[in-house]
Amino acid sequence: MVHSIATYIALPGTTAEAMEHWHEVFGGDLNIMRYGDAPPMEGMPFEPDPQAVAHATLTTPAGIIAGGDAMDSENDYPVQGTAYSLLYTTDTADEARGYIQKMLDGGGTVGMPFEKAPWGDWYGQVFDRFGVMWAFSCEND
């Protein structure tokens, strides 16, 4: 058995769109399963929308991002403004700049400019159009 840890994000009904966008940015292998594609599940505490994403995975050379549509309508979990982010470390600053530009072209905004950090590496942050913060890092290049 191989052990691994993947990032899992529950988005408010935008998981398919977010995963497709991240697939355009990073490439990799994308799999999306909607509730309507799954066999009936007895004991579900809610009746899911058949078009809602039950589970999605994007496997990239850098790792796995997994997620699904949030089903808890009673709680509003904010995406942007929370304490989490995804850290993507690249081999070169130019590679990071390319990913950042794709995020910006896709409707994202700069959270922190990508530049030399006090610790000597390159670092910057972008919020994608879904509110997810992506931090990009590159060792001294």
mmCIF file of C-alpha atoms in Angstrom:
data_model
loop_
_atom_site.group_PDB
_atom_site.id
_atom_site.type_symbol
_atom_site.label_atom_id
_atom_site.label_comp_id
_atom_site.label_asym_id
_atom_site.label_seq_id
_atom_site.Cartn_x
_atom_site.Cartn_y
_atom_site.Cartn_z
ATOM 1 C CA MET A 1 0.000 0.000 0.000
ATOM 2 C CA VAL A 2 1.273 3.464 -0.914
ATOM 3 C CA HIS A 3 0.572 6.260 1.524
ATOM 4 C CA SER A 4 -0.118 9.761 0.256
ATOM 5 C CA ILE A 5 -1.691 13.025 1.297
ATOM 6 C CA ALA A 6 -3.803 15.058 -1.102
ATOM 7 C CA THR A 7 -5.332 18.481 -0.704
ATOM 8 C CA TYR A 8 -9.143 18.273 -0.534
ATOM 9 C CA ILE A 9 -11.269 21.347 -1.168
ATOM 10 C CA ALA A 10 -15.051 21.616 -0.855
ATOM 11 C CA LEU A 11 -16.317 24.471 -2.983
ATOM 12 C CA PRO A 12 -19.831 25.961 -3.048
ATOM 13 C CA GLY A 13 -21.071 24.333 -6.259
ATOM 14 C CA THR A 14 -18.065 25.351 -8.376
ATOM 15 C CA THR A 15 -15.831 22.291 -8.022
ATOM 16 C CA ALA A 16 -16.153 21.107 -11.638
ATOM 17 C CA GLU A 17 -15.393 24.573 -13.013
ATOM 18 C CA ALA A 18 -12.454 25.036 -10.603
ATOM 19 C CA MET A 19 -10.973 21.624 -11.381
ATOM 20 C CA GLU A 20 -11.271 22.238 -15.129
ATOM 21 C CA HIS A 21 -9.544 25.618 -14.698
ATOM 22 C CA TRP A 22 -6.720 24.115 -12.615
ATOM 23 C CA HIS A 23 -6.367 21.372 -15.232
ATOM 24 C CA GLU A 24 -5.897 24.084 -17.888
ATOM 25 C CA VAL A 25 -3.275 25.797 -15.704
ATOM 26 C CA PHE A 26 -1.269 22.791 -14.465
ATOM 27 C CA GLY A 27 -2.164 19.952 -16.858
ATOM 28 C CA GLY A 28 -2.363 16.427 -15.457
ATOM 29 C CA ASP A 29 -5.151 13.864 -15.280
ATOM 30 C CA LEU A 30 -8.638 15.082 -14.304
ATOM 31 C CA ASN A 31 -11.473 12.839 -13.125
ATOM 32 C CA ILE A 32 -14.873 14.199 -12.070
ATOM 33 C CA MET A 33 -17.705 12.065 -10.690
ATOM 34 C CA ARG A 34 -21.109 13.667 -10.187
ATOM 35 C CA TYR A 35 -23.728 12.300 -7.792
ATOM 36 C CA GLY A 36 -25.879 11.360 -10.786
ATOM 37 C CA ASP A 37 -23.040 9.111 -12.034
ATOM 38 C CA ALA A 38 -22.738 7.245 -8.729
ATOM 39 C CA PRO A 39 -24.823 4.272 -7.672
ATOM 40 C CA PRO A 40 -27.549 5.038 -5.098
ATOM 41 C CA MET A 41 -26.121 5.427 -1.602
ATOM 42 C CA GLU A 42 -28.363 4.309 1.235
ATOM 43 C CA GLY A 43 -28.304 6.347 4.399
ATOM 44 C CA MET A 44 -27.284 9.651 2.800
ATOM 45 C CA PRO A 45 -28.213 12.462 5.208
ATOM 46 C CA PHE A 46 -29.219 14.695 2.274
ATOM 47 C CA GLU A 47 -30.568 14.425 -1.274
ATOM 48 C CA PRO A 48 -27.711 15.597 -3.516
ATOM 49 C CA ASP A 49 -28.235 17.380 -6.799
ATOM 50 C CA PRO A 50 -27.378 14.818 -9.510
ATOM 51 C CA GLN A 51 -25.162 17.451 -11.221
ATOM 52 C CA ALA A 52 -23.208 18.239 -8.027
ATOM 53 C CA VAL A 53 -19.645 16.929 -7.870
ATOM 54 C CA ALA A 54 -19.390 13.988 -5.493
ATOM 55 C CA HIS A 55 -15.634 13.584 -5.950
ATOM 56 C CA ALA A 56 -13.009 14.984 -8.282
ATOM 57 C CA THR A 57 -9.272 14.499 -8.533
ATOM 58 C CA LEU A 58 -6.621 16.327 -10.502
ATOM 59 C CA THR A 59 -3.357 14.417 -10.537
ATOM 60 C CA THR A 60 -0.439 16.607 -11.562
ATOM 61 C CA PRO A 61 3.302 15.937 -11.543
ATOM 62 C CA ALA A 62 3.432 18.075 -8.385
ATOM 63 C CA GLY A 63 0.680 16.250 -6.477
ATOM 64 C CA ILE A 64 -3.025 15.596 -6.179
ATOM 65 C CA ILE A 65 -5.854 18.053 -5.647
ATOM 66 C CA ALA A 66 -9.167 16.443 -4.696
ATOM 67 C CA GLY A 67 -12.512 17.984 -3.950
ATOM 68 C CA GLY A 68 -16.258 18.035 -4.185
ATOM 69 C CA ASP A 69 -19.191 20.396 -4.001
ATOM 70 C CA ALA A 70 -20.047 21.446 -0.444
ATOM 71 C CA MET A 71 -23.407 20.022 0.550
ATOM 72 C CA ASP A 72 -23.952 21.764 3.880
ATOM 73 C CA SER A 73 -26.355 24.569 2.999
ATOM 74 C CA GLU A 74 -26.679 25.575 6.659
ATOM 75 C CA ASN A 75 -23.061 26.726 6.937
ATOM 76 C CA ASP A 76 -21.357 29.253 4.724
ATOM 77 C CA TYR A 77 -17.695 28.343 4.656
ATOM 78 C CA PRO A 78 -15.781 31.187 3.030
ATOM 79 C CA VAL A 79 -13.070 30.239 0.578
ATOM 80 C CA GLN A 80 -11.155 33.497 0.211
ATOM 81 C CA GLY A 81 -10.028 35.051 3.453
ATOM 82 C CA THR A 82 -9.442 31.782 5.292
ATOM 83 C CA ALA A 83 -6.090 30.728 6.674
ATOM 84 C CA TYR A 84 -5.304 28.071 4.096
ATOM 85 C CA SER A 85 -3.552 28.215 0.750
ATOM 86 C CA LEU A 86 -2.024 25.821 -1.737
ATOM 87 C CA LEU A 87 1.758 26.108 -2.055
ATOM 88 C CA TYR A 88 3.139 25.227 -5.479
ATOM 89 C CA THR A 89 6.943 25.014 -5.641
ATOM 90 C CA THR A 90 8.531 25.206 -9.087
ATOM 91 C CA ASP A 91 12.021 24.601 -10.462
ATOM 92 C CA THR A 92 12.360 28.098 -11.933
ATOM 93 C CA ALA A 93 10.925 31.542 -11.319
ATOM 94 C CA ASP A 94 9.820 31.706 -14.953
ATOM 95 C CA GLU A 95 7.766 28.522 -14.520
ATOM 96 C CA ALA A 96 6.033 30.054 -11.479
ATOM 97 C CA ARG A 97 5.419 33.270 -13.396
ATOM 98 C CA GLY A 98 3.772 31.234 -16.167
ATOM 99 C CA TYR A 99 1.363 29.565 -13.726
ATOM 100 C CA ILE A 100 0.632 32.905 -12.066
ATOM 101 C CA GLN A 101 -0.155 34.473 -15.431
ATOM 102 C CA LYS A 102 -2.540 31.621 -16.295
ATOM 103 C CA MET A 103 -4.318 32.168 -12.969
ATOM 104 C CA LEU A 104 -4.575 35.913 -13.674
ATOM 105 C CA ASP A 105 -5.747 35.299 -17.255
ATOM 106 C CA GLY A 106 -8.436 33.025 -15.804
ATOM 107 C CA GLY A 107 -9.852 35.794 -13.616
ATOM 108 C CA GLY A 108 -7.525 35.646 -10.613
ATOM 109 C CA THR A 109 -6.036 38.534 -8.656
ATOM 110 C CA VAL A 110 -2.612 39.110 -7.143
ATOM 111 C CA GLY A 111 -2.527 38.686 -3.377
ATOM 112 C CA MET A 112 1.219 39.294 -3.075
ATOM 113 C CA PRO A 113 3.532 40.060 -5.993
ATOM 114 C CA PHE A 114 5.912 37.281 -7.028
ATOM 115 C CA GLU A 115 9.338 38.606 -6.089
ATOM 116 C CA LYS A 116 12.419 37.864 -4.023
ATOM 117 C CA ALA A 117 11.407 37.136 -0.438
ATOM 118 C CA PRO A 118 13.494 38.117 2.615
ATOM 119 C CA TRP A 119 14.619 34.482 2.962
ATOM 120 C CA GLY A 120 16.141 34.543 -0.525
ATOM 121 C CA ASP A 121 13.620 32.503 -2.497
ATOM 122 C CA TRP A 122 11.009 33.774 -4.936
ATOM 123 C CA TYR A 123 7.488 33.907 -3.462
ATOM 124 C CA GLY A 124 4.075 35.318 -4.347
ATOM 125 C CA GLN A 125 0.352 34.702 -3.938
ATOM 126 C CA VAL A 126 -2.593 34.685 -6.337
ATOM 127 C CA PHE A 127 -6.288 34.273 -5.552
ATOM 128 C CA ASP A 128 -7.939 32.380 -8.399
ATOM 129 C CA ARG A 129 -11.435 33.297 -9.526
ATOM 130 C CA PHE A 130 -12.862 30.761 -7.048
ATOM 131 C CA GLY A 131 -11.250 32.507 -4.074
ATOM 132 C CA VAL A 132 -8.569 29.853 -3.516
ATOM 133 C CA MET A 133 -5.173 31.296 -2.584
ATOM 134 C CA TRP A 134 -2.257 29.811 -4.511
ATOM 135 C CA ALA A 135 1.196 30.578 -3.136
ATOM 136 C CA PHE A 136 4.044 30.056 -5.611
ATOM 137 C CA SER A 137 7.595 29.497 -4.480
ATOM 138 C CA CYS A 138 10.925 28.886 -6.156
ATOM 139 C CA GLU A 139 14.348 28.533 -4.580
ATOM 140 C CA ASN A 140 16.842 31.217 -5.447
ATOM 141 C CA ASP A 141 16.857 31.248 -9.272
#
